[in-house]
PDB file of C-alpha atoms in Angstrom:
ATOM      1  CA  UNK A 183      10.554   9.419   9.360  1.00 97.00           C
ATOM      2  CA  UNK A 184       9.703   6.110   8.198  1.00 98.00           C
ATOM      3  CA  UNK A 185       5.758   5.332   7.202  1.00 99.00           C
ATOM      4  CA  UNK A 186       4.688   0.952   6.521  1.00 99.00           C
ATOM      5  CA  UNK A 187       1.701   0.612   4.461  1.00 99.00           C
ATOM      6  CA  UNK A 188       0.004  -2.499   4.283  1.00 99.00           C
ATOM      7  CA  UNK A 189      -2.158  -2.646   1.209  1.00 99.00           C
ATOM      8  CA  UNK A 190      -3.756  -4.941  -1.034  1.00 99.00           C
ATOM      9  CA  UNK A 191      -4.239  -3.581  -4.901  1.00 98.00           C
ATOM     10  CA  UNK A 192      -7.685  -4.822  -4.597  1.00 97.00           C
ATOM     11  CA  UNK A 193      -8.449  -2.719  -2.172  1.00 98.00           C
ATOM     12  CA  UNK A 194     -11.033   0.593  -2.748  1.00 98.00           C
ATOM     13  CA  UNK A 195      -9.678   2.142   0.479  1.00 98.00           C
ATOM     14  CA  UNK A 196      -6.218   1.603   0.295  1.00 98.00           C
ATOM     15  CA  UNK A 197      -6.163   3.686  -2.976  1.00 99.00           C
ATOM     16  CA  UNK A 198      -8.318   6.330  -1.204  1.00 98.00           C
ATOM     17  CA  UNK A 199      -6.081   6.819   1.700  1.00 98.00           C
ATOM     18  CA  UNK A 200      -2.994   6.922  -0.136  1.00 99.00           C
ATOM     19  CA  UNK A 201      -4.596   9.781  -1.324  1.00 99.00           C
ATOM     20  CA  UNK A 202      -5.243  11.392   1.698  1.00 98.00           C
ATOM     21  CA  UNK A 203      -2.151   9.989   3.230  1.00 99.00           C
ATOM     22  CA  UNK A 204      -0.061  12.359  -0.219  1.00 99.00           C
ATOM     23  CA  UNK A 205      -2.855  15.201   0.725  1.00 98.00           C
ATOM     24  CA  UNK A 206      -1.283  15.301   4.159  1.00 98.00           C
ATOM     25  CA  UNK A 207       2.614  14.591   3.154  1.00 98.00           C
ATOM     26  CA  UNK A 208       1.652  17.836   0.807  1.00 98.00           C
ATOM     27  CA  UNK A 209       1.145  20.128   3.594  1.00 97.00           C
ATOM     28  CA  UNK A 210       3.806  18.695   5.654  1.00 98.00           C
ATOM     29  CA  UNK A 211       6.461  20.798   6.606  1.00 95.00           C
ATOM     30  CA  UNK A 212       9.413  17.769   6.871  1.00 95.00           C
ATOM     31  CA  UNK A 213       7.619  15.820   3.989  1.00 96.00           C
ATOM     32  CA  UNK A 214      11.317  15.818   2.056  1.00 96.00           C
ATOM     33  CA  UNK A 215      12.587  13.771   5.071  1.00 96.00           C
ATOM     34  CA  UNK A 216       9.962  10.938   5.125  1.00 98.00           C
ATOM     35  CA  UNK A 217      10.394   7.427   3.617  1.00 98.00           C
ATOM     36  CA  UNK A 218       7.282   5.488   2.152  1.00 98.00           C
ATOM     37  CA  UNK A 219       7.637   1.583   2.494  1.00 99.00           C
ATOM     38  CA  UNK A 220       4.916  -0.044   0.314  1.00 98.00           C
ATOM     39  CA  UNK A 221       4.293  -3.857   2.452  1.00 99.00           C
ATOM     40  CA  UNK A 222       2.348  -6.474   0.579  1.00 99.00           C
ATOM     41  CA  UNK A 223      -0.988  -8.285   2.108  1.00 99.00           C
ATOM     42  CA  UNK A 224      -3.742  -9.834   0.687  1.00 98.00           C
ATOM     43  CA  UNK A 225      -7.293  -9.885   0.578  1.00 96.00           C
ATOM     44  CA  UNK A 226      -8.245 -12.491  -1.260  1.00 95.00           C
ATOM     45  CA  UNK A 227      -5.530 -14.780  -2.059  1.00 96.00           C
ATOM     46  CA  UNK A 228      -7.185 -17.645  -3.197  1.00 94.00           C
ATOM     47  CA  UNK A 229      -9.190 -15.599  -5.807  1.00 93.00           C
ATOM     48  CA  UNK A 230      -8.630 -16.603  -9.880  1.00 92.00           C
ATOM     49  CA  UNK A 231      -6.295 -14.759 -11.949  1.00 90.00           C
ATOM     50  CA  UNK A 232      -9.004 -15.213 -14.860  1.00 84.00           C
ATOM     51  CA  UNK A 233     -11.047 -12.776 -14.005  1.00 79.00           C
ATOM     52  CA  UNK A 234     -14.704 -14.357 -14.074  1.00 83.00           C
ATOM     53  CA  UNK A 235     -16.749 -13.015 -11.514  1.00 86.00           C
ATOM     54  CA  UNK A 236     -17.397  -9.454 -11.101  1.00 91.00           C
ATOM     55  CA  UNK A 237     -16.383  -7.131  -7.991  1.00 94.00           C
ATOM     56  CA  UNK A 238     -20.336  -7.084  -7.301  1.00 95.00           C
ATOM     57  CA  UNK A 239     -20.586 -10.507  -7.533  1.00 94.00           C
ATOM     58  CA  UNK A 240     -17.423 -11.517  -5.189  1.00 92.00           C
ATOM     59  CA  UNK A 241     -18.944  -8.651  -2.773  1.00 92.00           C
ATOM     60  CA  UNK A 242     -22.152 -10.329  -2.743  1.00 95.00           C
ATOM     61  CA  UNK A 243     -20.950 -13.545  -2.093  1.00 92.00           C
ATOM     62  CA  UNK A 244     -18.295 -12.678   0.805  1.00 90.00           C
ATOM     63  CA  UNK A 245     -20.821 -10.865   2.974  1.00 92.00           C
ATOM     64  CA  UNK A 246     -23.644 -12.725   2.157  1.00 95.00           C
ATOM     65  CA  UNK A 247     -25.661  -9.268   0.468  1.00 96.00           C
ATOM     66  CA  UNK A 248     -28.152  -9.173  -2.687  1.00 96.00           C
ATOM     67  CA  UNK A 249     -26.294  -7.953  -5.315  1.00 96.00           C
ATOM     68  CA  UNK A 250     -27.848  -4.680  -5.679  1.00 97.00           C
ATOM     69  CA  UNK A 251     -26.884  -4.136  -2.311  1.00 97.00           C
ATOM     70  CA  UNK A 252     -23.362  -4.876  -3.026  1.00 96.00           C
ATOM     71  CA  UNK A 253     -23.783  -2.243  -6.102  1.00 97.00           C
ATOM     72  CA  UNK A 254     -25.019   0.498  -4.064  1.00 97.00           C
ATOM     73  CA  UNK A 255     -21.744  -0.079  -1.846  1.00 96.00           C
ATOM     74  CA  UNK A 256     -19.811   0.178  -4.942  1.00 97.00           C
ATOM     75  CA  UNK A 257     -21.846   3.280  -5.688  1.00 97.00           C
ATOM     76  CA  UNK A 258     -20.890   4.710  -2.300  1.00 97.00           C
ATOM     77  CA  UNK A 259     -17.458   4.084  -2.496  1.00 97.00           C
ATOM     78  CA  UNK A 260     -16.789   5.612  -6.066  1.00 98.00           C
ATOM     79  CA  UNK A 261     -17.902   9.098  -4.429  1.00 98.00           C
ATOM     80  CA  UNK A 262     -15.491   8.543  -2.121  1.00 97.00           C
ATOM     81  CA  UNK A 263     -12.853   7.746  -4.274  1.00 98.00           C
ATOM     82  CA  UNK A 264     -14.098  11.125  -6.252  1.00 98.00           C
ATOM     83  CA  UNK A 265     -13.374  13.296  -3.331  1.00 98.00           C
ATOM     84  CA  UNK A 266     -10.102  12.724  -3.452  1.00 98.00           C
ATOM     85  CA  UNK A 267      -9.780  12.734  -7.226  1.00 98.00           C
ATOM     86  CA  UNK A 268     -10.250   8.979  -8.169  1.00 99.00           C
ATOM     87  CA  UNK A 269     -12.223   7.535 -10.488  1.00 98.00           C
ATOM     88  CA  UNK A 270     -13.313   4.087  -9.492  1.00 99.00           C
ATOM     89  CA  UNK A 271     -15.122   1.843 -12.148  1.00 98.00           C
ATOM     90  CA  UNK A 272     -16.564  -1.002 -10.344  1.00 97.00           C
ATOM     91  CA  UNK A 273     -18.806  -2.416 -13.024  1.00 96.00           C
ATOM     92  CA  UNK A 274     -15.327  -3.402 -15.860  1.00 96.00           C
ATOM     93  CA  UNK A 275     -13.409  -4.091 -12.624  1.00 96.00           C
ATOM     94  CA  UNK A 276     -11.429  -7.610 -12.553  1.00 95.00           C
ATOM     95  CA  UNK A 277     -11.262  -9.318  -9.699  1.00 95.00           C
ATOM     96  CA  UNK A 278      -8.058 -11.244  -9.913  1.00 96.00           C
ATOM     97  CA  UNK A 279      -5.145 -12.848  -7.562  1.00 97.00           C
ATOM     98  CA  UNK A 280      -2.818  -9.703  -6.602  1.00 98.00           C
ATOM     99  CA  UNK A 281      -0.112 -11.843  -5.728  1.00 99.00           C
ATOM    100  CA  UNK A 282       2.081 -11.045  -8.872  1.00 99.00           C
ATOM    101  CA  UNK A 283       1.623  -7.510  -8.507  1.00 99.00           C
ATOM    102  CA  UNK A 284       2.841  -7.443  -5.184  1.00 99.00           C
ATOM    103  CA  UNK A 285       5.973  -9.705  -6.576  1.00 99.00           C
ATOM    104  CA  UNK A 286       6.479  -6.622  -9.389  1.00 99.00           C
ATOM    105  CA  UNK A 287       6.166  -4.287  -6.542  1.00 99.00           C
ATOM    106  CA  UNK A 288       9.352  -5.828  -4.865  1.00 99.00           C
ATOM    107  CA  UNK A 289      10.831  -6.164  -7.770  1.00 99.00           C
ATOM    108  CA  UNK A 290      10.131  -2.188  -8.867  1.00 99.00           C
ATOM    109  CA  UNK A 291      11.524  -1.174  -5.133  1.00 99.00           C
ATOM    110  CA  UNK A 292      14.587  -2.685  -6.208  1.00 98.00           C
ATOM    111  CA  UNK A 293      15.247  -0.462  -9.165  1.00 99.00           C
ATOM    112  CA  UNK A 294      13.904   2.593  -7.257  1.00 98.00           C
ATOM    113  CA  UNK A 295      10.466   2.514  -8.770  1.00 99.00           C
ATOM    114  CA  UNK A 296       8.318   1.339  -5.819  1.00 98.00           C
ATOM    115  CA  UNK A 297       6.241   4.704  -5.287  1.00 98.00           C
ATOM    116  CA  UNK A 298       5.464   4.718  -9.508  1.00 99.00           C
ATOM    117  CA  UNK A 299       4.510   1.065  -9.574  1.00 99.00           C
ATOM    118  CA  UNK A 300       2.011   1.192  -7.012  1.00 99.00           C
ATOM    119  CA  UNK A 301       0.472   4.051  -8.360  1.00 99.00           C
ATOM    120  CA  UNK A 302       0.120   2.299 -11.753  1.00 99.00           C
ATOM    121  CA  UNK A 303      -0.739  -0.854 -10.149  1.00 99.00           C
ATOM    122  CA  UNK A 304      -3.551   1.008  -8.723  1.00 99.00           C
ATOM    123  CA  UNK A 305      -4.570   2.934 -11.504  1.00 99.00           C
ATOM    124  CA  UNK A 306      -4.889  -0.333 -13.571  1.00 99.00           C
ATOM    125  CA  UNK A 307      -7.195  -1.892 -11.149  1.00 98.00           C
ATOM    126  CA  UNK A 308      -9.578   0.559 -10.170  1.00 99.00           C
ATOM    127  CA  UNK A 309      -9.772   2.816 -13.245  1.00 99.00           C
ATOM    128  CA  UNK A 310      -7.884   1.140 -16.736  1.00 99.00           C
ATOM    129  CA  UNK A 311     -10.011  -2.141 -15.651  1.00 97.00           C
ATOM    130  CA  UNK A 312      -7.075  -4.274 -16.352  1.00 98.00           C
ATOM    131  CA  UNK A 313      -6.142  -8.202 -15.165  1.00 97.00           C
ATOM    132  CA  UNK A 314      -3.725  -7.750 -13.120  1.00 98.00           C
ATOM    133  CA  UNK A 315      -3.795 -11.285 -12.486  1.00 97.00           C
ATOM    134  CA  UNK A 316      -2.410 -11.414 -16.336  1.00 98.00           C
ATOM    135  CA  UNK A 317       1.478 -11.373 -16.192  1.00 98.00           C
ATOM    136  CA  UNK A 318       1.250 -10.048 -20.088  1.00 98.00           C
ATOM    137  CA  UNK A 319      -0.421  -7.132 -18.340  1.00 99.00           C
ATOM    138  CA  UNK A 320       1.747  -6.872 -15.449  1.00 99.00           C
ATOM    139  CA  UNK A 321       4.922  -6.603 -18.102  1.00 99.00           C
ATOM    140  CA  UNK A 322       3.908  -3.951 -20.013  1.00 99.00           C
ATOM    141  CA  UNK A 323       2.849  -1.735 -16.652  1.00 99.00           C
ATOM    142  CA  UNK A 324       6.359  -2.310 -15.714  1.00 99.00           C
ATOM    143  CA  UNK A 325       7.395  -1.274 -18.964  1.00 99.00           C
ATOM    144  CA  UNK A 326       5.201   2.172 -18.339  1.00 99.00           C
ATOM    145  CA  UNK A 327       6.936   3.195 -15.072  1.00 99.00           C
ATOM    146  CA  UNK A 328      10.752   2.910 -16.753  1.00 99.00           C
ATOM    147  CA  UNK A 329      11.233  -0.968 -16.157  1.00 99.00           C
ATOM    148  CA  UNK A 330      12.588  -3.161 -18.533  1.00 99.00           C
ATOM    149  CA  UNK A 331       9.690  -5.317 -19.518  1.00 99.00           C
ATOM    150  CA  UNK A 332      12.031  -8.546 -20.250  1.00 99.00           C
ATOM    151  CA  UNK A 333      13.715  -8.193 -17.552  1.00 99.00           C
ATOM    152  CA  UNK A 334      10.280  -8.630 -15.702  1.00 99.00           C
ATOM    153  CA  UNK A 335       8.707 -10.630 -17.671  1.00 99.00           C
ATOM    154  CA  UNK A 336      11.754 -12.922 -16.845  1.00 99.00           C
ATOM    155  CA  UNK A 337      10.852 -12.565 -12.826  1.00 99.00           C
ATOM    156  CA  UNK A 338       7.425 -13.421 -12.984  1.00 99.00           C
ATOM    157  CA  UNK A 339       8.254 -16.569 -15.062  1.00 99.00           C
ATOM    158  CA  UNK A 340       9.951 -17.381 -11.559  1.00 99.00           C
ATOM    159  CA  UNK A 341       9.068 -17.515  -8.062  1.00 98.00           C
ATOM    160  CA  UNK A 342      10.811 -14.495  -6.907  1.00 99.00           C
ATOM    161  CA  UNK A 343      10.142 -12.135  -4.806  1.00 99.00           C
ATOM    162  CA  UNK A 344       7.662 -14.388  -3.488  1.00 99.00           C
ATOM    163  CA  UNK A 345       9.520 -15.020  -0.645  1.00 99.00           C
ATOM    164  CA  UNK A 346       9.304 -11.289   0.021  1.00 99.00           C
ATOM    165  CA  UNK A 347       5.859 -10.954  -0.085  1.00 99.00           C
ATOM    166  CA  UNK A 348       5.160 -13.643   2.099  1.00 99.00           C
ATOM    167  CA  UNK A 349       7.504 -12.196   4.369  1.00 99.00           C
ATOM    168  CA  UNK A 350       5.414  -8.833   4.568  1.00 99.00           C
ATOM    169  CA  UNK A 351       2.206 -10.991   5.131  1.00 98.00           C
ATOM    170  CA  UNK A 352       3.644 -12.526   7.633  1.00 98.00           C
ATOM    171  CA  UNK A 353       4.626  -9.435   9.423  1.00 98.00           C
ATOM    172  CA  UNK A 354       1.131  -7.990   9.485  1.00 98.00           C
ATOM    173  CA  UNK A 355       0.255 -10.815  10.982  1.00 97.00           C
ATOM    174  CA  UNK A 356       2.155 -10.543  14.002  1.00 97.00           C
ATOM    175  CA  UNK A 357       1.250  -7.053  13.886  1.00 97.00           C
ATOM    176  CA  UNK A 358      -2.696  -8.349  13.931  1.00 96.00           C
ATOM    177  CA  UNK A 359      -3.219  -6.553  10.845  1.00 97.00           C
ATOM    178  CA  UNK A 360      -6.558  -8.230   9.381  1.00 94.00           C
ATOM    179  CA  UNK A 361      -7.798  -5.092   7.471  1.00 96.00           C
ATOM    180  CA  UNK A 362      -5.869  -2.466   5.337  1.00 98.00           C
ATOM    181  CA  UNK A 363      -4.883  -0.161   4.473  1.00 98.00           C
ATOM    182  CA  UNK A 364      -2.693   0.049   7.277  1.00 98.00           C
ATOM    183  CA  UNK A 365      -0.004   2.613   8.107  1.00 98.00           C
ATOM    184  CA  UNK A 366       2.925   2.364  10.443  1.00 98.00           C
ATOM    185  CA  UNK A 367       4.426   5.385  11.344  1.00 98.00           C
ATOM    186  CA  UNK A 368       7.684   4.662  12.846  1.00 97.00           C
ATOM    187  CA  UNK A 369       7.396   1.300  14.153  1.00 95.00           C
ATOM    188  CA  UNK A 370       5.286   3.153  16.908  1.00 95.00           C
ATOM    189  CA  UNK A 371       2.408   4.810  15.817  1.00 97.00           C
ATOM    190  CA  UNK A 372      -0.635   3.015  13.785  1.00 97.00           C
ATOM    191  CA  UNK A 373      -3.324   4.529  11.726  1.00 98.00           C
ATOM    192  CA  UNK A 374      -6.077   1.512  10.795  1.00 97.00           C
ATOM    193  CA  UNK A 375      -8.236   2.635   7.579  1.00 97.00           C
ATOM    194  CA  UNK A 376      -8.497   5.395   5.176  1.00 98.00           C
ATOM    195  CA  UNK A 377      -8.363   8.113   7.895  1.00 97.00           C
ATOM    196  CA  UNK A 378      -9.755  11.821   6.975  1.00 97.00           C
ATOM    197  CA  UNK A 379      -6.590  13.534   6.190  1.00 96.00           C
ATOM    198  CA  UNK A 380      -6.492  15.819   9.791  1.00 97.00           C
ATOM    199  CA  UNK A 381      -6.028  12.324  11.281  1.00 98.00           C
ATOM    200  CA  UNK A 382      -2.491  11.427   8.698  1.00 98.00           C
ATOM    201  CA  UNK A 383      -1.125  15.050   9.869  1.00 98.00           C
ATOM    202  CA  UNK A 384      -2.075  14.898  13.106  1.00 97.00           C
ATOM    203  CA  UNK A 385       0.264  11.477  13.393  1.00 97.00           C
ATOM    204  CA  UNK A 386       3.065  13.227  11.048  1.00 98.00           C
ATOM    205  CA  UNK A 387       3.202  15.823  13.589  1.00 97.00           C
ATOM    206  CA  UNK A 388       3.514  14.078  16.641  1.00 96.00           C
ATOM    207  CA  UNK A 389       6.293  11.920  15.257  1.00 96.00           C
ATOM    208  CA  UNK A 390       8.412  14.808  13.897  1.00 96.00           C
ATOM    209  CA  UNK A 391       7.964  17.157  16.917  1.00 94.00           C
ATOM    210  CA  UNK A 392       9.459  13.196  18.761  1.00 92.00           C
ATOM    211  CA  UNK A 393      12.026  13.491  15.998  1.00 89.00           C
ATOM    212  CA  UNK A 394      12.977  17.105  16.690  1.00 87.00           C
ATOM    213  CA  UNK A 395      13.169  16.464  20.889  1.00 84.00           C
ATOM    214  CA  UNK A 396      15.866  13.495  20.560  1.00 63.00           C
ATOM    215  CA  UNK A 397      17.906  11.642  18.315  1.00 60.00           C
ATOM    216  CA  UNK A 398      17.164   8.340  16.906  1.00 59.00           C
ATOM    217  CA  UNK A 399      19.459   6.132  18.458  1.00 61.00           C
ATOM    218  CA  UNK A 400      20.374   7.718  22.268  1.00 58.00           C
ATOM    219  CA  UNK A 401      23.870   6.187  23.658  1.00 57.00           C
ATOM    220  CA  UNK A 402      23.580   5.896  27.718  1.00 61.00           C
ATOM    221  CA  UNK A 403      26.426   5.003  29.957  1.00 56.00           C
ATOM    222  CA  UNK A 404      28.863   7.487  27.976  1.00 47.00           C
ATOM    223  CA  UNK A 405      30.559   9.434  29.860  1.00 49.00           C
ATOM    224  CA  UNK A 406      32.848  13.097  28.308  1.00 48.00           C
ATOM    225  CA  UNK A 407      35.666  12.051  27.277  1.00 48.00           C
ATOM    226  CA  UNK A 408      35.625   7.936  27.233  1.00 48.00           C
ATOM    227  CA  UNK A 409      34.246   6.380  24.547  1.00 47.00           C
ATOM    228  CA  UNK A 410      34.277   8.453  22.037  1.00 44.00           C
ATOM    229  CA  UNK A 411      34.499   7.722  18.018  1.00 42.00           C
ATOM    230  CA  UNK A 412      35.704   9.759  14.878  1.00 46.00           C
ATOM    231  CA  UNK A 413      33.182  12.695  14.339  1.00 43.00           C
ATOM    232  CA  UNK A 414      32.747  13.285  17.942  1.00 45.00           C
ATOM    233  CA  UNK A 415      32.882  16.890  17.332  1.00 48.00           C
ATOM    234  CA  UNK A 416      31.158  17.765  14.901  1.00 47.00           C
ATOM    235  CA  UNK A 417      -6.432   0.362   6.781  1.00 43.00           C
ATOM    236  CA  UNK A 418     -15.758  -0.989   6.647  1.00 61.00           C
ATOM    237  CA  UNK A 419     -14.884   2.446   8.691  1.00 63.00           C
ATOM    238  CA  UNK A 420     -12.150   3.237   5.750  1.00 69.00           C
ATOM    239  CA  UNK A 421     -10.581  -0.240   5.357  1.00 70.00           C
ATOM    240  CA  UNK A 422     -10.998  -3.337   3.822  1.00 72.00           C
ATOM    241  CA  UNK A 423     -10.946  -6.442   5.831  1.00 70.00           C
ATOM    242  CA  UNK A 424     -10.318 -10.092   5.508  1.00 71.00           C
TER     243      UNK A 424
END
């Protein structure tokens, strides 16, 4: 089984429902047979990578709120984020450009470390309060999940894996994704928004019990004996949006 995520590291919900998306993988009997693909998108991606306004003060300002109301938001989502074991510090928050972190992401998939560096990427957003619009700060993250940090520091000096990331954005949008998190389960089944977690095994079941009833890949027009080959025998509402 194959699972998409769109997500955007500035996103409060994406973290939240990876969480409950793990949660469900945890009680999920073929979890050892499923295959996470973390896709890139962005929220904001004409936001600073300095870091000078606050998360209240870019909430405030892209819904048109006061900006106590966009602090009592916050406030609400950091109890979500603590029922599923997150801590969420909105008030040190940056709010950055993401686009480099989704370029490290590519580049940490590459070397088998795509599950650890969106974790940390995460983590160093919404908890460590760290730029992640700051490549200096992006190298050394890479150095915590086993990557060698000249080696990265080296790629984000370029413009690769740029091309990947638009590529991802891209796809959402032909997909009509304009809020994440998003999950695609399959290339058939979509769940929009940090979902409760009945909702992520409720999906996980119906695709394995499709799984279990027929192959993958079903050859017609085959008849016994002709044809044959060697081996014959044997993503407000739990997302965040644009």
């Amino acid at each position: 089984m194959r699972i998409d995520i769109w997500s955007d590291y500035a996103c409060p919900f994406c973290y939240i429902g990876k969480r409950r998306l793990e949660h469900a993988l945890s009680q999920f009997a073929g979890r050892d047979k499923v295959e996470v693909i973390y896709r890139s998108f962005q929220l904001d991606p004409h936001a600073k990578s300095d870091g000078d306004v606050t998360i209240h003060e870019m909430l405030a300002k892209k819904y048109g709120m006061t900006l106590d109301k966009a602090k009592a938001m916050n406030a609400q989502l950091t109890e979500q984020a603590q029922g599923v074991g997150l801590d969420f510090r909105f008030d040190t928050m940056v709010h950055t450009n993401t686009f480099d972190g989704h370029r490290l992401s590519h580049y940490a998939a590459k070397h088998g470390k795509a599950a650890e560096m969106t974790e940390r990427l995460l983590r160093a957003y919404f908890t460590d309060s760290l730029n992640l619009g700051d490549r200096g700060v992006l190298v050394k993250l890479a150095g915590e999940v086993g990557l060698d940090e000249a080696d990265a520091a080296a790629m984000l000096a370029s413009d690769a894996y740029s091309a990947e990331v638009h590529a991802d954005i891209e796809e959402g949008a032909r997909l009509n994704i304009t809020g994440v998190p998003f999950f695609v389960f399959n290339n058939k089944y979509a769940v929009s928004g940090a979902q409760p977690g009945p909702v992520f095994s409720e999906v996980l079941d119906t695709v394995w019990a499709e799984e279990q009833e027929a192959p993958a890949l079903q050859v017609v027009g085959q008849h016994k004996g002709q044809g044959q080959t060697a081996g014959d025998d044997g993503c407000v509402d739990g997302s965040c949006s644009l």
